[in-house]
Tab-separated table of N, CA and C in Angstrom:
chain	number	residue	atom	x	y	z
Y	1	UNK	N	1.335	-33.112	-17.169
Y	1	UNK	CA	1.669	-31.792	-17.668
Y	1	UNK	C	2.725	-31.962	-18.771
Y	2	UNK	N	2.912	-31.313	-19.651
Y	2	UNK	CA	3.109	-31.569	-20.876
Y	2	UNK	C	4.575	-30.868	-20.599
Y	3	UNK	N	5.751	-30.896	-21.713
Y	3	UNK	CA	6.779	-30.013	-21.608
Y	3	UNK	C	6.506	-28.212	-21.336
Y	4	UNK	N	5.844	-28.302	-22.826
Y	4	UNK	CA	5.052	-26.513	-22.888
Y	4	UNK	C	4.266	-26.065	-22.143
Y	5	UNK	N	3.256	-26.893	-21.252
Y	5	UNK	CA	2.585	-26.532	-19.909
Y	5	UNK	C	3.401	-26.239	-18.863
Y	6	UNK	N	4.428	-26.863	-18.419
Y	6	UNK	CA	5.180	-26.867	-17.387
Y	6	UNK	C	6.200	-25.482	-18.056
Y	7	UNK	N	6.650	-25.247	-19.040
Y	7	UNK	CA	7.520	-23.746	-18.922
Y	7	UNK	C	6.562	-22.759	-18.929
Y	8	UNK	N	5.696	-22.709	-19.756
Y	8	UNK	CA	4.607	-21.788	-19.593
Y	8	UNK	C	4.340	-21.481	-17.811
Y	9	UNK	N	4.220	-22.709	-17.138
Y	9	UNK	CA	3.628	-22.148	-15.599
Y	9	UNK	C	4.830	-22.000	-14.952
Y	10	UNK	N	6.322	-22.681	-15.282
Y	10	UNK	CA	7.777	-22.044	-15.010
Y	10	UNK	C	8.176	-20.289	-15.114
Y	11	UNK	N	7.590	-19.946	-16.400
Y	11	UNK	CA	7.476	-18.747	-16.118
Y	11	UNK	C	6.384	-17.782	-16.159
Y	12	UNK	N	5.315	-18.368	-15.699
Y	12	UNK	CA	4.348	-17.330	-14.677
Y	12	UNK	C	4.931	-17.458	-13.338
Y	13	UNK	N	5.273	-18.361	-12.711
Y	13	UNK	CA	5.965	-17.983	-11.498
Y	13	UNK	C	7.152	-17.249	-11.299
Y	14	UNK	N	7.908	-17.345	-12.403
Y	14	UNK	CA	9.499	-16.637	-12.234
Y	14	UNK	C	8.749	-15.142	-12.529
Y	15	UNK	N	7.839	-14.791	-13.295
Y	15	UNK	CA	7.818	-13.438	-13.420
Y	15	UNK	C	6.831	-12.898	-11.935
Y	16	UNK	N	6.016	-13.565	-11.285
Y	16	UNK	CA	5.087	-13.525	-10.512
Y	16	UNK	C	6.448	-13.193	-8.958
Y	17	UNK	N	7.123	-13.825	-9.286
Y	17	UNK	CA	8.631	-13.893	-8.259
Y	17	UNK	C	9.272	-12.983	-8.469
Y	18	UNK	N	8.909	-12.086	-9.348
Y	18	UNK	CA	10.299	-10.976	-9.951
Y	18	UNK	C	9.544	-9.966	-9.271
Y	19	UNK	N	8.215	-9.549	-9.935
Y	19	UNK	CA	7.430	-8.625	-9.538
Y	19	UNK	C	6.650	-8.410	-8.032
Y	20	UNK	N	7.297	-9.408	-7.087
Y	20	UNK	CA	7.213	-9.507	-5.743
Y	20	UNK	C	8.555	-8.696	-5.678
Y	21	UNK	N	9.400	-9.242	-6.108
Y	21	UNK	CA	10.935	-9.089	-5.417
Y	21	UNK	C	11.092	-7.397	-5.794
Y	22	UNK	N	10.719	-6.663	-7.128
Y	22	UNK	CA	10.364	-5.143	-7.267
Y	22	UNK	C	9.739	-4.706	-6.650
Y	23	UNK	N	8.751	-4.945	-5.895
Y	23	UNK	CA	7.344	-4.436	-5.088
Y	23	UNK	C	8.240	-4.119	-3.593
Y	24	UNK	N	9.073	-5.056	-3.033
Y	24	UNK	CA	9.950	-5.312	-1.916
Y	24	UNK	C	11.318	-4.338	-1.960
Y	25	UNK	N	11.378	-4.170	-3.084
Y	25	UNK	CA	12.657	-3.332	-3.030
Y	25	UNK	C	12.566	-2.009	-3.194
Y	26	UNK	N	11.318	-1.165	-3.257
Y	26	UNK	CA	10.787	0.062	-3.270
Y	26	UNK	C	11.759	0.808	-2.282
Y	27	UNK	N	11.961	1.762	-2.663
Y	27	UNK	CA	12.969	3.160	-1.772
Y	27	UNK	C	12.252	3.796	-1.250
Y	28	UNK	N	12.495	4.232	-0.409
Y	28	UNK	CA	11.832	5.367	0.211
Y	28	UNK	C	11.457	6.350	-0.587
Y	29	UNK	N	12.398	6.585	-1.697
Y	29	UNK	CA	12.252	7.797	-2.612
Y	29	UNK	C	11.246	7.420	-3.952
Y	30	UNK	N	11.286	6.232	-3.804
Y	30	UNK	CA	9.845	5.836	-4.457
Y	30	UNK	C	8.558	6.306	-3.887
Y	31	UNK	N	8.864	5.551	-2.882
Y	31	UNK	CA	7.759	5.928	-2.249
Y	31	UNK	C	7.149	7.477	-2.111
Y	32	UNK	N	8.253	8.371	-1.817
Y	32	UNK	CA	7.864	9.986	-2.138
Y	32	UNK	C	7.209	10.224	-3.409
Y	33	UNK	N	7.763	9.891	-4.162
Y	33	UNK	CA	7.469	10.290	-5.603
Y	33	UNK	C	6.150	9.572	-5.949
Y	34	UNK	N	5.790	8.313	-5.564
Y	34	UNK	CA	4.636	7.491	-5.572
Y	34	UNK	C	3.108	8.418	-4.652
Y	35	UNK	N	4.112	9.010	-3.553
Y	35	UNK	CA	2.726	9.600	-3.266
Y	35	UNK	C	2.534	11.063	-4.425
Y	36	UNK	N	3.292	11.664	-4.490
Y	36	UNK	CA	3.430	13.013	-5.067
Y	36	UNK	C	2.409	12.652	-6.683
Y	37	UNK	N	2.396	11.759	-6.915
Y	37	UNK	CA	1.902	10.896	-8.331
Y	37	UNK	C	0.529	10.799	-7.590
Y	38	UNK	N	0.215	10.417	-6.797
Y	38	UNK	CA	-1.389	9.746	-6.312
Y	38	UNK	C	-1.756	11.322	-5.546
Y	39	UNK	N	-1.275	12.137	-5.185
Y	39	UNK	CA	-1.309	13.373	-4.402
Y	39	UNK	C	-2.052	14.214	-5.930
Y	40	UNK	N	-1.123	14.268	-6.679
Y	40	UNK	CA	-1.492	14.861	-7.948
Y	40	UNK	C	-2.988	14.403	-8.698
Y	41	UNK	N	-2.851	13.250	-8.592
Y	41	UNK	CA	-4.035	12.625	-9.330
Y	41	UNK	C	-5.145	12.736	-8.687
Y	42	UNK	N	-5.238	12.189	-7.056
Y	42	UNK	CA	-7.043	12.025	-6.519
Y	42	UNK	C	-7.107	13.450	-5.377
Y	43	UNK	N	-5.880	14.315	-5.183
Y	43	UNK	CA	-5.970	15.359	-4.367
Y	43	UNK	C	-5.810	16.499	-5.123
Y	44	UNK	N	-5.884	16.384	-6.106
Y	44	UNK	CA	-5.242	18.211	-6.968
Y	44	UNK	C	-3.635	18.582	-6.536
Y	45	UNK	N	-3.007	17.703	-6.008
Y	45	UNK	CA	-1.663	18.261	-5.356
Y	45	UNK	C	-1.525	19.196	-3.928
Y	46	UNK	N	-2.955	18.533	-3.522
Y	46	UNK	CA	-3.018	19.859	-2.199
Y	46	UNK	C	-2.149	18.774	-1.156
Y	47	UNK	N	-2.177	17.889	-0.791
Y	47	UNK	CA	-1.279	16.873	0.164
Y	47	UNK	C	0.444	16.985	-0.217
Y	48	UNK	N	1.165	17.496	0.416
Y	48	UNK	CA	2.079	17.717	-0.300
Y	48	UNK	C	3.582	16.630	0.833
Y	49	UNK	N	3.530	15.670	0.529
Y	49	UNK	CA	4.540	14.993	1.546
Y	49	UNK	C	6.084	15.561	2.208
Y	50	UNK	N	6.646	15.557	2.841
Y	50	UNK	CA	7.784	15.855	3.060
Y	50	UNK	C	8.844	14.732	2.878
Y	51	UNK	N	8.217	13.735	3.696
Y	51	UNK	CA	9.194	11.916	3.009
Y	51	UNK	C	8.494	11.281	3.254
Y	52	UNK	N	8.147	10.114	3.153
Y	52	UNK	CA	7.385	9.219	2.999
Y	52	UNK	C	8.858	7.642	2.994
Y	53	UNK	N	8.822	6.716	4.187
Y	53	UNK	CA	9.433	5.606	4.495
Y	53	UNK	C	8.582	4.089	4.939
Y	54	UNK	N	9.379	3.652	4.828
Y	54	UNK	CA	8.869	1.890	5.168
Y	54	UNK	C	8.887	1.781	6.556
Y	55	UNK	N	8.461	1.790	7.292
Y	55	UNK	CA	8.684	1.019	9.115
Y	55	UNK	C	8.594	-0.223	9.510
Y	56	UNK	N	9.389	-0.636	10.413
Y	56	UNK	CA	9.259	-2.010	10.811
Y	56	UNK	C	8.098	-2.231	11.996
Y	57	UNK	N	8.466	-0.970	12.583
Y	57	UNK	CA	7.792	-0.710	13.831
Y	57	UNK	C	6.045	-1.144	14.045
Y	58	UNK	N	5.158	-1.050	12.985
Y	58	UNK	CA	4.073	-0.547	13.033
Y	58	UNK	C	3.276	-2.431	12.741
Y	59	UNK	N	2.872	-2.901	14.050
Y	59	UNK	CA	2.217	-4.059	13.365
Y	59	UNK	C	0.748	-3.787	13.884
Y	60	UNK	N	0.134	-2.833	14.038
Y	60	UNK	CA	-1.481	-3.111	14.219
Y	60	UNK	C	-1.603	-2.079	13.068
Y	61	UNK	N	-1.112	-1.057	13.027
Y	61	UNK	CA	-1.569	0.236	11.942
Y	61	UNK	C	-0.546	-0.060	10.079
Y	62	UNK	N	-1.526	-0.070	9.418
Y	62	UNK	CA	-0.772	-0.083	7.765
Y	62	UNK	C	0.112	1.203	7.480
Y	63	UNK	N	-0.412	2.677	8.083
Y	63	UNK	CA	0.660	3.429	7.926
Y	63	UNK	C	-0.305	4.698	9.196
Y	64	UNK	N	0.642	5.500	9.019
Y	64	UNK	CA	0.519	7.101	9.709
Y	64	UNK	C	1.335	7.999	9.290
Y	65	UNK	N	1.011	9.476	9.562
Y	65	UNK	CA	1.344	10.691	9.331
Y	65	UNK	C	1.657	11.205	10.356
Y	66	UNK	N	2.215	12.640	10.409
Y	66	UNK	CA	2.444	13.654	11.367
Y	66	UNK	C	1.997	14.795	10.207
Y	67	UNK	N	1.181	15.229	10.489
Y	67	UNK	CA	0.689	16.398	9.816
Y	67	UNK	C	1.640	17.718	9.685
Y	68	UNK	N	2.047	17.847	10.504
Y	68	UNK	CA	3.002	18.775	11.427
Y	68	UNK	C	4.370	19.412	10.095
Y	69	UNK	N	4.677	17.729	10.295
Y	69	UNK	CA	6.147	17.982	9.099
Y	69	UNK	C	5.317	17.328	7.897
Y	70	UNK	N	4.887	16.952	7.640
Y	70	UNK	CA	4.049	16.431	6.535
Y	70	UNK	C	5.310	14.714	6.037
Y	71	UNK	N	5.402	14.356	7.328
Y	71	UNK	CA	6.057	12.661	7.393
Y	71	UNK	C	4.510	11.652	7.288
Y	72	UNK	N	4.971	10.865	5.882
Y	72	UNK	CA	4.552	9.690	6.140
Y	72	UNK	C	4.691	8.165	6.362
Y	73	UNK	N	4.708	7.243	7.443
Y	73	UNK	CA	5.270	6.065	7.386
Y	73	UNK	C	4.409	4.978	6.899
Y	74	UNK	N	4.777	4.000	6.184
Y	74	UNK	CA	4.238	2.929	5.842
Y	74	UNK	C	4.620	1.766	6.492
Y	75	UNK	N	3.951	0.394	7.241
Y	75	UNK	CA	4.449	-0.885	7.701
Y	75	UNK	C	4.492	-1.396	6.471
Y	76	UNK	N	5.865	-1.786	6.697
Y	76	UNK	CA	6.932	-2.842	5.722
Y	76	UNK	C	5.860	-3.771	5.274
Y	77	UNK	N	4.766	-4.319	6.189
Y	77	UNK	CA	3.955	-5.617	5.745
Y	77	UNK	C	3.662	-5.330	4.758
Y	78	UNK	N	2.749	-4.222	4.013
Y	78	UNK	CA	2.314	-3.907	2.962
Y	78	UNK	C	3.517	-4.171	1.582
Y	79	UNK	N	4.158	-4.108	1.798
Y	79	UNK	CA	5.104	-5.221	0.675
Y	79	UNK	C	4.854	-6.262	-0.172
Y	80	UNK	N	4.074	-7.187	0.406
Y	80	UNK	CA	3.696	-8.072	0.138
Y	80	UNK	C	2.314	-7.950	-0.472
Y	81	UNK	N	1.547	-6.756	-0.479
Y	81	UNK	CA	0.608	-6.483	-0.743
Y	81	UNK	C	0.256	-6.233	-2.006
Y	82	UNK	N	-0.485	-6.176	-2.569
Y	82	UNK	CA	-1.396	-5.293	-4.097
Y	82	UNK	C	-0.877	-4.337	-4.210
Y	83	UNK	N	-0.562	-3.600	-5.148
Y	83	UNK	CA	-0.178	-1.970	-5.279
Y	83	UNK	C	-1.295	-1.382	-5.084
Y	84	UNK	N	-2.653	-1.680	-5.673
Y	84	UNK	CA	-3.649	-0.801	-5.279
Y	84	UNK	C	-3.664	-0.463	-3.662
Y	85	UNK	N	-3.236	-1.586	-3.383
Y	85	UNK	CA	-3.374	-1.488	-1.407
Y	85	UNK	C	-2.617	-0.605	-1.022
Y	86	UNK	N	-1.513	-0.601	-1.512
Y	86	UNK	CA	-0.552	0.396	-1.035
Y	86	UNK	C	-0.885	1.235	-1.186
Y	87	UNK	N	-1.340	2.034	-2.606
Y	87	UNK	CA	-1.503	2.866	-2.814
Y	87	UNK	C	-2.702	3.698	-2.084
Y	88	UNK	N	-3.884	2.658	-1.966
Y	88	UNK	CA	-4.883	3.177	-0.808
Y	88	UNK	C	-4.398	3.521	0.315
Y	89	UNK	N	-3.432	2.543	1.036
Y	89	UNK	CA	-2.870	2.801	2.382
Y	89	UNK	C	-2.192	4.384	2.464
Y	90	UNK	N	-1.453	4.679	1.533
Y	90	UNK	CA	-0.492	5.992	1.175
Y	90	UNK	C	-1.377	7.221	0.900
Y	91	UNK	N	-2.761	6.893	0.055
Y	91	UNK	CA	-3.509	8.192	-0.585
Y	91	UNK	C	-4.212	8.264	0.943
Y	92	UNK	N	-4.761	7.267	1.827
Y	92	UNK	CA	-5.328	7.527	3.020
Y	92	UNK	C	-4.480	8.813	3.816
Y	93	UNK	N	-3.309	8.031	4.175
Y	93	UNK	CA	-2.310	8.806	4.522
Y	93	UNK	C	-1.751	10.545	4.461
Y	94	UNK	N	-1.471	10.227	2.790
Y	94	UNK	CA	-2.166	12.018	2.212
Y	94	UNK	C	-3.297	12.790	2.450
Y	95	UNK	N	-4.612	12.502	2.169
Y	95	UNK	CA	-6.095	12.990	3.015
Y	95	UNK	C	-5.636	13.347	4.471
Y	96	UNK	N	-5.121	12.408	5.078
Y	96	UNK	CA	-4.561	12.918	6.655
Y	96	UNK	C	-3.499	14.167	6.934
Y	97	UNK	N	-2.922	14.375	5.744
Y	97	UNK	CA	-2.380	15.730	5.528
Y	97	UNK	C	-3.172	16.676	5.522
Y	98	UNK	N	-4.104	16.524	4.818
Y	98	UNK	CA	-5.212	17.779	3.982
Y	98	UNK	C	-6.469	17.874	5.360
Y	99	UNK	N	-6.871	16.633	5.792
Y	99	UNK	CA	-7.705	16.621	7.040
Y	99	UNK	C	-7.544	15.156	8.171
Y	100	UNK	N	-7.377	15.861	9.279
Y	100	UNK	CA	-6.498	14.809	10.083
Y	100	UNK	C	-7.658	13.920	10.755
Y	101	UNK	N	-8.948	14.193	10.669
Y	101	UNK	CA	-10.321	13.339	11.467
Y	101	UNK	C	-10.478	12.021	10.377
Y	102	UNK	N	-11.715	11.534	10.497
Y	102	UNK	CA	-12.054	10.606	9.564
Y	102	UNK	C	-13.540	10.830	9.238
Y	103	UNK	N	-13.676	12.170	9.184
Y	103	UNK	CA	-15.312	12.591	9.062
Y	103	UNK	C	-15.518	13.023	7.656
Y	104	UNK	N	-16.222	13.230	7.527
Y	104	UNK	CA	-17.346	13.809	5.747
Y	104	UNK	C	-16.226	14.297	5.057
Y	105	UNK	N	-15.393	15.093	5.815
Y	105	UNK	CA	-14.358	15.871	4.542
Y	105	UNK	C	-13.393	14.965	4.264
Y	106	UNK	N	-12.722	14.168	5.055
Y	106	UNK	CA	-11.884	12.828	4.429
Y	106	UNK	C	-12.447	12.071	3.710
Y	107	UNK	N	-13.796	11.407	3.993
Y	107	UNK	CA	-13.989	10.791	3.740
Y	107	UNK	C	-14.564	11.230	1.891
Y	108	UNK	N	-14.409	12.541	1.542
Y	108	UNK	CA	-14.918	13.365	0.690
Y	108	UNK	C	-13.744	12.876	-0.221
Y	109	UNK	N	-12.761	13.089	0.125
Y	109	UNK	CA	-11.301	13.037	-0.462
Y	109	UNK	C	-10.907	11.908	-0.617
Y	110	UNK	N	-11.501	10.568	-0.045
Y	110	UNK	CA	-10.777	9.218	-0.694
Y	110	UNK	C	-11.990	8.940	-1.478
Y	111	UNK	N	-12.784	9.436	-1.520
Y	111	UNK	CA	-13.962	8.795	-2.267
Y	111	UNK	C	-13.709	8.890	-3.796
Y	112	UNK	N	-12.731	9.429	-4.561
Y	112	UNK	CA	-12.286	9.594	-5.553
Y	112	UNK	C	-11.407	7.952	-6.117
Y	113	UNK	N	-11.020	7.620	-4.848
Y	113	UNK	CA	-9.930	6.085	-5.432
Y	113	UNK	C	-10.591	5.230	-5.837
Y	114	UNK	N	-10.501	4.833	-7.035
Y	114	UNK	CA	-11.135	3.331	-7.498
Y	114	UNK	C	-11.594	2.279	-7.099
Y	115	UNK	N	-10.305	1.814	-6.423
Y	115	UNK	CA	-10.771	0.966	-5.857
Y	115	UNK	C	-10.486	0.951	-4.159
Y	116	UNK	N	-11.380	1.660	-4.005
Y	116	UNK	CA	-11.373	2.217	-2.337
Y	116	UNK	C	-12.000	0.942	-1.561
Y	117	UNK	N	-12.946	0.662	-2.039
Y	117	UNK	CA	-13.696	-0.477	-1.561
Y	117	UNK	C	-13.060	-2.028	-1.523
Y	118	UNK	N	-12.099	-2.318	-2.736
Y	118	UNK	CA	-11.255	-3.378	-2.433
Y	118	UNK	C	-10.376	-3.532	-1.676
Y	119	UNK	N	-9.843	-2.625	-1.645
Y	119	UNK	CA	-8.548	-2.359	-0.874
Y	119	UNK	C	-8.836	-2.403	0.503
Y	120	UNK	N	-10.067	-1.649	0.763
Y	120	UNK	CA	-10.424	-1.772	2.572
Y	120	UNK	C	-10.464	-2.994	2.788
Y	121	UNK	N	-11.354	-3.833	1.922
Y	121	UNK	CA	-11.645	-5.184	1.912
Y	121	UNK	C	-10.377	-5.731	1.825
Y	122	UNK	N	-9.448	-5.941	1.377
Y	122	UNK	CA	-8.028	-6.750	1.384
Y	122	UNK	C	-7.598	-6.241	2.443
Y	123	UNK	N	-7.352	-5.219	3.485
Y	123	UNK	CA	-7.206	-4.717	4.476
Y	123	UNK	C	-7.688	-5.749	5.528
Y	124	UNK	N	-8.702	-5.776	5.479
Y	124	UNK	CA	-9.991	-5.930	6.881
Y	124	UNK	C	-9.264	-7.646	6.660
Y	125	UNK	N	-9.593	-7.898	5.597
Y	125	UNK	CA	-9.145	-9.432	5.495
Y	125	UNK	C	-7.724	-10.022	6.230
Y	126	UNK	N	-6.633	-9.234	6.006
Y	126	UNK	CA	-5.515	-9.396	6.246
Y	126	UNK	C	-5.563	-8.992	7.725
Y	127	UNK	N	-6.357	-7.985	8.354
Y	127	UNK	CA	-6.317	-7.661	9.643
Y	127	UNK	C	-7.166	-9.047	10.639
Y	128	UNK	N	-7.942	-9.634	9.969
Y	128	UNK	CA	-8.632	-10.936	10.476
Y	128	UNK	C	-7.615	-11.839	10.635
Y	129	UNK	N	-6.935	-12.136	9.497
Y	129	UNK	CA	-5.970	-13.543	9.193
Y	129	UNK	C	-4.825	-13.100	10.479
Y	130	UNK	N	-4.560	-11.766	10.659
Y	130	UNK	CA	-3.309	-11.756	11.472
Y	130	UNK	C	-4.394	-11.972	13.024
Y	131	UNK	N	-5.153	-11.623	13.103
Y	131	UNK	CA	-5.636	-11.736	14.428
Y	131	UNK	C	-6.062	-13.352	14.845
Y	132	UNK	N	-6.652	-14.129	13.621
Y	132	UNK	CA	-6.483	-15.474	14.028
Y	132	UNK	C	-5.211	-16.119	14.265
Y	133	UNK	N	-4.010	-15.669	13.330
Y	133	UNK	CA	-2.753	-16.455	13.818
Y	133	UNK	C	-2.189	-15.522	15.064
Y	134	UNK	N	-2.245	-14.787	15.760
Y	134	UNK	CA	-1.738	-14.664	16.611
Y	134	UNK	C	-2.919	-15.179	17.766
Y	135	UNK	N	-3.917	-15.469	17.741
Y	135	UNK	CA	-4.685	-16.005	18.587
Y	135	UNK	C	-4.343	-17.350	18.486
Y	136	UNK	N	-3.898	-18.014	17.962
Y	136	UNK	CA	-3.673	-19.684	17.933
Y	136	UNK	C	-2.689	-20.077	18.543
């Protein structure tokens, strides 16, 4: 590897390391405003959050709601994740505001996200990998 190969891939990792370490340091009040942004865009603004936080608590479920107060929580794991993921995990979340089942009319309402289909898929994947390492 050459001098200029090696800084070149020096800093794809330092920036690849930065933009982890931003993704991780998200506020809660990001996170509000992040849904209120994706609420606006694939719901018309009908999901309307009350707060939206990180949990430690939650290791089988990516996030949940209470319809009630219009609270949404996210597991911290998703940190580490894609933003699209998150953002699927969170717009799911919102739909659960607007309809709390997982029948035709939810499923009416995420069908708008882009990439709905990757994201389940990076989901399902990550839900495998944790079920083999805790089986080992």
């Amino acid at each position: 590897m050459t001098r200029a190969e090696e800084a070149e891939w020096v800093d794809k990792m330092v920036r690849r390391v930065l933009a982890g370490e931003r993704r991780r340091l998200r506020s809660d009040d990001d996170l509000l405003e992040r849904a209120r942004r994706l609420s606006a865009r694939h719901l018309a603004g009908r999901a309307t959050p009350s707060a939206v936080r990180w949990v430690d608590n939650q290791l089988r479920r990516w996030g949940s709601c209470t319809p009630e107060d219009g609270s949404i929580r996210l597991s911290r794991r998703l940190t580490q994740m894609p933003d699209y993921v998150i953002d699927y995990v969170l717009l799911h979340e919102l739909a659960h505001l607007i309809e709390p089942g997982h029948g035709p009319a939810f499923h009416a309402l995420m069908a708008g996200y882009p990439k709905l289909e990757r994201a389940e898929g990076y989901l399902e994947a990550a839900d495998a990998l944790t079920r083999d390492v805790s089986a080992a």
